[in-house]
Coordinates of C-alpha atoms in Angstrom, one line a residue:
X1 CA -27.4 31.7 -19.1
X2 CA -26.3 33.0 -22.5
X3 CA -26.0 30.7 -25.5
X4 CA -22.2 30.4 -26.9
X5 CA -20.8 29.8 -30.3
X6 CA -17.4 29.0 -29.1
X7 CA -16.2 26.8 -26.1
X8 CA -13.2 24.8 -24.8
X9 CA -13.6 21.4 -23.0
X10 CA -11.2 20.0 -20.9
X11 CA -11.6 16.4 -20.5
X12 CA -9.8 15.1 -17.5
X13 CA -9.1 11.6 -16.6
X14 CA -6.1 9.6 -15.3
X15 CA -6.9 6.7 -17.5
X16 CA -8.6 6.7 -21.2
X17 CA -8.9 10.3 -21.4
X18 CA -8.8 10.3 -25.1
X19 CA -11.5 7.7 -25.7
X20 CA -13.7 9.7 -23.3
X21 CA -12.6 13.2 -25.6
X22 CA -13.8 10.7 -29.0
X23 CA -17.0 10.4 -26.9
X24 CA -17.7 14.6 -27.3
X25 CA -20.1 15.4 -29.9
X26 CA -18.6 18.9 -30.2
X27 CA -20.2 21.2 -33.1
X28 CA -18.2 23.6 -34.7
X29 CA -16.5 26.4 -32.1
X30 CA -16.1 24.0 -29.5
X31 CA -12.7 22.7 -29.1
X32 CA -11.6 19.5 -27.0
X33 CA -8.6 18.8 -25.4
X34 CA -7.8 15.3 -23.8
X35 CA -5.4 15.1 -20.7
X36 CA -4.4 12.6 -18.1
X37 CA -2.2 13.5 -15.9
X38 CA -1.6 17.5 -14.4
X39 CA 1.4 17.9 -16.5
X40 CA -1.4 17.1 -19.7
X41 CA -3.9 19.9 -18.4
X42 CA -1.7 22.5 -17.7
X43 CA -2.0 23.9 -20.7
X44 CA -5.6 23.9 -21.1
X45 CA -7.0 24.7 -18.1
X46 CA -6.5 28.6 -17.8
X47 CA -8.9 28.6 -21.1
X48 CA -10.9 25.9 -20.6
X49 CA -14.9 26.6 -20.2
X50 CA -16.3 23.3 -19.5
X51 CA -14.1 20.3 -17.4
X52 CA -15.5 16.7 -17.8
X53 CA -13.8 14.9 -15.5
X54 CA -13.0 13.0 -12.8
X55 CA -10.9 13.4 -10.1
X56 CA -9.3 16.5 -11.1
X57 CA -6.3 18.0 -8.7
X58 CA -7.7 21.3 -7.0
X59 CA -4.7 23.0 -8.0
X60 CA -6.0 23.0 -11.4
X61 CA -9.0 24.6 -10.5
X62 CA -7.3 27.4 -9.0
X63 CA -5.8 28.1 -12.1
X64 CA -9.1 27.8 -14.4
X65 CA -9.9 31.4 -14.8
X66 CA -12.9 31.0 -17.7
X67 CA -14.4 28.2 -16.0
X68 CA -18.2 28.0 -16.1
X69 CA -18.8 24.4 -15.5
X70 CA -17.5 21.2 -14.0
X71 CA -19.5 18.0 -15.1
X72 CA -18.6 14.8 -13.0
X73 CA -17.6 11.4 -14.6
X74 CA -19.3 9.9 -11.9
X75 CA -22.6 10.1 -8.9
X76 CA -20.2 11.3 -6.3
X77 CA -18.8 14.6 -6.3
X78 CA -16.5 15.0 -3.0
X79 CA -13.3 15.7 -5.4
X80 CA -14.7 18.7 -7.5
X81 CA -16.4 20.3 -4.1
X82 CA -13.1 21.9 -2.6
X83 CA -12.3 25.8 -1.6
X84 CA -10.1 25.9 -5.1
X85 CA -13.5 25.5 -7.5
X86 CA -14.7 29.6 -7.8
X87 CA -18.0 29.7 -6.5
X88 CA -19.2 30.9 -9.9
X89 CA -18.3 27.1 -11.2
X90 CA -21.6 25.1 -11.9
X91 CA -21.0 21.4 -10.9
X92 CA -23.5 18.7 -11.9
X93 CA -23.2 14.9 -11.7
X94 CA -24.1 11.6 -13.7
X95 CA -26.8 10.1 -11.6
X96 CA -29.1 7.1 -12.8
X97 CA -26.3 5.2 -14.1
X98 CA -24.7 3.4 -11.9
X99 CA -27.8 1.9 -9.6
X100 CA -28.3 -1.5 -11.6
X101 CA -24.5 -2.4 -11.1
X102 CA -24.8 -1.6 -7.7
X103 CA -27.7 -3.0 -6.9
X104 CA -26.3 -6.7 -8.7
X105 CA -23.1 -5.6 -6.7
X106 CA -24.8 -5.8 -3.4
X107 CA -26.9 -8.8 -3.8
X108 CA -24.3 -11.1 -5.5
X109 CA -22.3 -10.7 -2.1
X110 CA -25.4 -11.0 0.3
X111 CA -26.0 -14.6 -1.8
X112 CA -22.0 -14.7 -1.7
X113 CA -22.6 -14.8 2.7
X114 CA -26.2 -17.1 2.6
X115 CA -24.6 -19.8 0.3
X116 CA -21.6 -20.1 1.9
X117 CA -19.5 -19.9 -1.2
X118 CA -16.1 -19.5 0.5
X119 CA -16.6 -22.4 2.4
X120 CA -17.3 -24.7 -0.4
X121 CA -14.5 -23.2 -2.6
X122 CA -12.4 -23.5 0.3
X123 CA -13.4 -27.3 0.7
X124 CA -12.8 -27.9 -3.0
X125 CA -9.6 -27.1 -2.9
X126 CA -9.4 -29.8 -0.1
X127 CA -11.0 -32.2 -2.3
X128 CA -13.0 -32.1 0.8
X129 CA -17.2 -33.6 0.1
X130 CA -18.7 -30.4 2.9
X131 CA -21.8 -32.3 3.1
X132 CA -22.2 -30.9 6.7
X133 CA -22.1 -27.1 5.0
X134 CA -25.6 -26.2 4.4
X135 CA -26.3 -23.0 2.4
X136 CA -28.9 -20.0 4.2
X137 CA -32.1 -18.5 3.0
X138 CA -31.7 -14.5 1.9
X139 CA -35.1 -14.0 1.8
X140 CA -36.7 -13.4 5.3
X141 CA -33.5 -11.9 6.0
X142 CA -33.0 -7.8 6.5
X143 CA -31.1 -5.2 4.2
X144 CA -30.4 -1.8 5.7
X145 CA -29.7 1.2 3.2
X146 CA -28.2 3.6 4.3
X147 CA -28.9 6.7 2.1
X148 CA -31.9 6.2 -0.6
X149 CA -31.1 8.2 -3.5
X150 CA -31.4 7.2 -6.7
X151 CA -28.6 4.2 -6.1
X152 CA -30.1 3.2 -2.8
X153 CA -33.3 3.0 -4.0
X154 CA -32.5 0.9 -6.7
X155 CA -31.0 -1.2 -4.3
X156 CA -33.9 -1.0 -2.2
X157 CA -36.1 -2.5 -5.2
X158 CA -34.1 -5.5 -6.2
X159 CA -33.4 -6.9 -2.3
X160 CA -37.2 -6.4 -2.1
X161 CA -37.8 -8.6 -5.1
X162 CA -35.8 -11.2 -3.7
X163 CA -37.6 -11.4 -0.6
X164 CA -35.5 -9.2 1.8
X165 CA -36.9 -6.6 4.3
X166 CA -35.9 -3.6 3.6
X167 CA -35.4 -0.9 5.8
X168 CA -34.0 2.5 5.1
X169 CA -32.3 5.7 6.6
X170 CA -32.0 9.3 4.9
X171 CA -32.3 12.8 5.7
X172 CA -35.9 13.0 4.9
X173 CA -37.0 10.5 6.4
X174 CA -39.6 10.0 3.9
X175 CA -41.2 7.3 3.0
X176 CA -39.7 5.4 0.4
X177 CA -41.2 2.3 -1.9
X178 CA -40.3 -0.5 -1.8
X179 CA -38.8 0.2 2.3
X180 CA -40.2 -1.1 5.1
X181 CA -39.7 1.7 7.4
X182 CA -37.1 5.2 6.6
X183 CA -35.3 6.1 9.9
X184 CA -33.6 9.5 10.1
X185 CA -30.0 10.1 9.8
X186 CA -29.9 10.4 13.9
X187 CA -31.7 7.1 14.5
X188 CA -28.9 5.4 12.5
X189 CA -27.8 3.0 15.5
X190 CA -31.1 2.0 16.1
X191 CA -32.0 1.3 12.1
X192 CA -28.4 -0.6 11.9
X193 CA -29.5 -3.1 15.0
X194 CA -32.1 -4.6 12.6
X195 CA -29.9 -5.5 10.2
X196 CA -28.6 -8.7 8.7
X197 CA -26.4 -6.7 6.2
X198 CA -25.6 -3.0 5.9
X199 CA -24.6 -1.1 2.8
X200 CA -23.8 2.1 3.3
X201 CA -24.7 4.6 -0.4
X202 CA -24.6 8.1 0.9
X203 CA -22.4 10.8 -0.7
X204 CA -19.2 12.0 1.0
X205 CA -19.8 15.3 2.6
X206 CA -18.9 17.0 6.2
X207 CA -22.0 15.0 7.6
X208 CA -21.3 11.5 6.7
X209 CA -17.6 11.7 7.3
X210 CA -17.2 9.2 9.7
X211 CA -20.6 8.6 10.1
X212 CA -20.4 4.8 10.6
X213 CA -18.6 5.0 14.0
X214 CA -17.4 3.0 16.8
X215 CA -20.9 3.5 18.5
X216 CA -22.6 2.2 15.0
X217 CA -20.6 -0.5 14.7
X218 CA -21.3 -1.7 18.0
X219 CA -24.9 -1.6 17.4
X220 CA -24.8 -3.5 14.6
X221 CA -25.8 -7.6 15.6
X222 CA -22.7 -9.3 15.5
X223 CA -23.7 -11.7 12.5
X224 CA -24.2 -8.2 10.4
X225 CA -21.8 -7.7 7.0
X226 CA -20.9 -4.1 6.3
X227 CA -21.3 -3.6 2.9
X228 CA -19.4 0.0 1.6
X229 CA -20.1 1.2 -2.2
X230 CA -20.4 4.5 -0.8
X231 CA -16.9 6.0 0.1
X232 CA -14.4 5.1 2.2
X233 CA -14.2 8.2 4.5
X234 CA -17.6 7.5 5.5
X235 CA -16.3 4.9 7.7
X236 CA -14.2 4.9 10.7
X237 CA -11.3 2.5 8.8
X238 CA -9.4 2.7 12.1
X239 CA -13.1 1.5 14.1
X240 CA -14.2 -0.9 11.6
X241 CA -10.6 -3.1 11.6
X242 CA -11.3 -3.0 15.6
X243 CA -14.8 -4.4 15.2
X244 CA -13.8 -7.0 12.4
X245 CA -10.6 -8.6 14.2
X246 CA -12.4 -8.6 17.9
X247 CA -15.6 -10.4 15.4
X248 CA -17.8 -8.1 17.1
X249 CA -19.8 -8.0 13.0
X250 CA -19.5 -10.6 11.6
X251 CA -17.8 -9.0 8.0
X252 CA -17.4 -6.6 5.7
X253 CA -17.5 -6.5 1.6
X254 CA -15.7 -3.4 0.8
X255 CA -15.2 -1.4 -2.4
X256 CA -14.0 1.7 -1.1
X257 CA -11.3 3.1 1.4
X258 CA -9.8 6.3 2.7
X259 CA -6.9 6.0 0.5
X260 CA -7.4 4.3 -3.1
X261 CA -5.9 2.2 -3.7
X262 CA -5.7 0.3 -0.6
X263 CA -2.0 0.1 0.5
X264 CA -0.7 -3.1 0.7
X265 CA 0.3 -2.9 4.6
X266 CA -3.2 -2.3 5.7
X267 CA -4.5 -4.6 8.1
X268 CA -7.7 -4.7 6.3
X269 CA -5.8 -7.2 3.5
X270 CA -5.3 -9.6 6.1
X271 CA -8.6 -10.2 7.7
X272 CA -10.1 -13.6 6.9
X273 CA -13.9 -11.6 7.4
X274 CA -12.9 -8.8 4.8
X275 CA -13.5 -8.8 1.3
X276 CA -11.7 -6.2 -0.8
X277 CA -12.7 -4.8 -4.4
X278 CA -11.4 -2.4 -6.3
X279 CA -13.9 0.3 -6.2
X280 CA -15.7 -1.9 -8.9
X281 CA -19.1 -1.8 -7.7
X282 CA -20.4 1.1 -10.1
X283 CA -17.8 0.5 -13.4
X284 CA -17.7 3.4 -15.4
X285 CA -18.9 3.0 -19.2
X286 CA -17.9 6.1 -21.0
X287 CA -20.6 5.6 -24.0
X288 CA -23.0 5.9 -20.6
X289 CA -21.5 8.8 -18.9
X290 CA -21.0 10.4 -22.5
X291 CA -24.6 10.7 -23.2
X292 CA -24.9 12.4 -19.7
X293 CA -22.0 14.7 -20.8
X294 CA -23.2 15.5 -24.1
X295 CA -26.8 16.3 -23.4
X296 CA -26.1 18.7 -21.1
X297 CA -23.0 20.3 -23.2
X298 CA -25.7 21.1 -25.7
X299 CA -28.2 22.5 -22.8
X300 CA -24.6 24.8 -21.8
X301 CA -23.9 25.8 -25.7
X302 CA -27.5 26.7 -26.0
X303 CA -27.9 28.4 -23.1
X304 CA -30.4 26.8 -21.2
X305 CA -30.3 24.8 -17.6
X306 CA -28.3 21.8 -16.8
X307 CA -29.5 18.9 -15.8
X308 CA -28.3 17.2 -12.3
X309 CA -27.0 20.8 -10.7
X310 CA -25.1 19.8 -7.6
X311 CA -26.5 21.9 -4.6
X312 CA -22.8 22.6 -3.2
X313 CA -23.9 23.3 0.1
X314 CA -25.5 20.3 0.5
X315 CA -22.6 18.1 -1.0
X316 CA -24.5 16.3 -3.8

C-alpha cells in the first residue's frame, strides 16, 4: 500500500457525527467531512477515500468511486459487508472495546434472575414484606457462550470469576481459558442443554442467521434465560416469542432485534419473561473508537497494514 499526502474522510453517523469528525487527528492534506443522514453524505462520498462509520446505507457505497477503506464504529460489521462495497474496499473493525461492558452487561442480568430483583421491586410497590422470596446462588450455576471471540471471551473470564461453569461453542472448537469445555458450532443443541443461561456473541453472517432455532430453543432446559448482545437476526424472533409465551425457557434479556428499534406492536414488549434494552449492552465512547480510528488512519496515510482487516468472506 502506497503512502499518501492527501486524503478525504467521510465520517458517517446518524447521531453525533460532528463530535466523532472533532475526534480525527487529521495532518495536513487530509480533509474531514461530518454527515448524518444520506442527504449530508451525498456530497462527499464520490471523493471520499476513507469512511468511518456506522451503519452507512449501501447506496452510498455504490456511489463511492475513490474508496479504499471502510473502518467500522463498532465489533460487528454485517452493515458495511453488502454486494454495493467494491471488492477493492478494505473493511476493518473496532474490536477489544466493547468486551468489559458486555461482560458487566451479562452478569448484572444473570444476578438480576438469581436475586429475584423483579420480585422484590414488584413487592415494594405493594408495600408487601416478601419474606417467603429467597434470592439464588449464581455460582455453581452454568453460562453457555455462544461465540468466543474477543467479547465472549471476556465474558467467559468474568462468569468464571464469579464461580459460574463456563462452557463454550465456536467454530474452532479450540480450547479456550477460562471454559470448561468448547463444543463446535454443529453440537450447539447439545452445548445449550447444559445451560442455566445463554448469551449468544457471534457476529451476523450467512451462518449464524437464524442460528438459534426452534430445535435450539427446544433444547434449551426450560429454566434457561436467553441472553442476545449479539444481533437480532441471529435469532428466530418469530421461534423465540413461541418458546417464551408457551414458557417452554424460562426468559430472555434482549438487546438486539431484527428491526431496531423494536416496534411498538411486537409481541416481544408484552411478555412478562422478556426484558428489552436498547442495544445498550456495548455503548459506544467515541474518544474509544477514535483511538482505534486514528491509529490506523495513520498506518493508511503512511502506507502500511491496518490493524483488525475484516476477512469478508468469513463475515468478521
Amino acid at each position: 500500500m502506497a503512502g499518501r499526502r492527501a486524503a478525504t474522510v467521510l465520517v458517517y453517523r446518524p447521531t453525533e457525527a460532528e463530535r466523532f469528525a472533532s475526534l480525527v487527528r487529521a495532518p495536513r492534506g487530509v480533509t474531514v467531512h461530518a454527515a448524518g443522514s444520506p442527504a449530508e453524505a451525498e456530497g462527499v462520498i464520490a471523493r471520499a477515500d476513507v469512511v468511518w462509520g456506522w451503519r452507512v446505507p449501501p447506496a452510498l457505497f455504490g456511489k463511492a468511486e475513490r474508496l479504499a477503506w471502510v473502518q467500522a464504529m463498532g465489533a460487528g460489521v454485517d452493515w458495511a459487508l453488502v454486494p454495493e462495497l467494491p471488492p477493492r474496499v478494505v473493511v476493518t473493525r473496532s474490536p477489544g472495546l466493547f468486551g468489559p461492558w458486555m461482560a458487566e452487561y451479562v452478569l448484572a442480568w444473570c444476578l438480576w434472575v438469581t436475586q429475584r430483583v423483579d420480585a422484590y421491586r414488584r413487592a415494594q410497590a405493594d408495600r408487601r414484606w416478601a419474606a417467603d422470596v429467597v434470592p439464588e446462588r449464581l455460582g455453581g450455576r452454568t453460562l453457555v457462550v455462544v461465540g468466543l471471540g474477543d467479547i465472549g471471551r471476556r465474558i467467559a473470564r468474568t462468569a468464571a470469576g464469579l464461580g459460574l461453569r463456563v462452557v463454550g461453542v465456536s467454530r474452532s472448537g479450540r480450547p479456550v481459558p477460562g471454559v470448561g469445555r468448547v463444543y463446535r458450532p454443529r453440537a450447539l443443541a447439545g452445548a445449550v442443554a447444559e445451560g442455566d443461561f445463554v448469551v449468544l456473541v457471534v457476529p451476523l453472517t450467512a451462518e449464524t442467521r437464524n442460528l438459534v432455532d426452534e430445535r435450539v430453543l427446544g433444547a434449551m432446559k426450560p429454566t434457561a434465560w436467553l441472553i442476545n448482545i449479539a444481533r437480532g437476526a441471529v435469532v428466530d424472533e418469530a421461534a423465540l416469542v413461541r418458546a417464551l409465551a408457551q414458557r417452554r425457557i424460562a426468559g430472555a434479556i434482549l438487546d438486539v432485534f431484527a428491526t431496531e428499534p423494536l416496534p411498538p406492536g411486537h409481541p416481544l414488549w408484552a411478555l412478562d419473561n422478556v426484558v428489552v434494552t436498547p442495544h445498550i449492552a456495548g455503548p459506544d465512547v467515541p474518544e474509544d473508537l477514535a483511538r482505534v480510528f486514528n491509529d490506523n488512519l495513520a498506518r493508511f496515510l503512511a502506507g502500511r497494514r491496518l490493524r483488525h482487516v475484516v476477512d469478508r468472506r468469513r463475515g468478521y
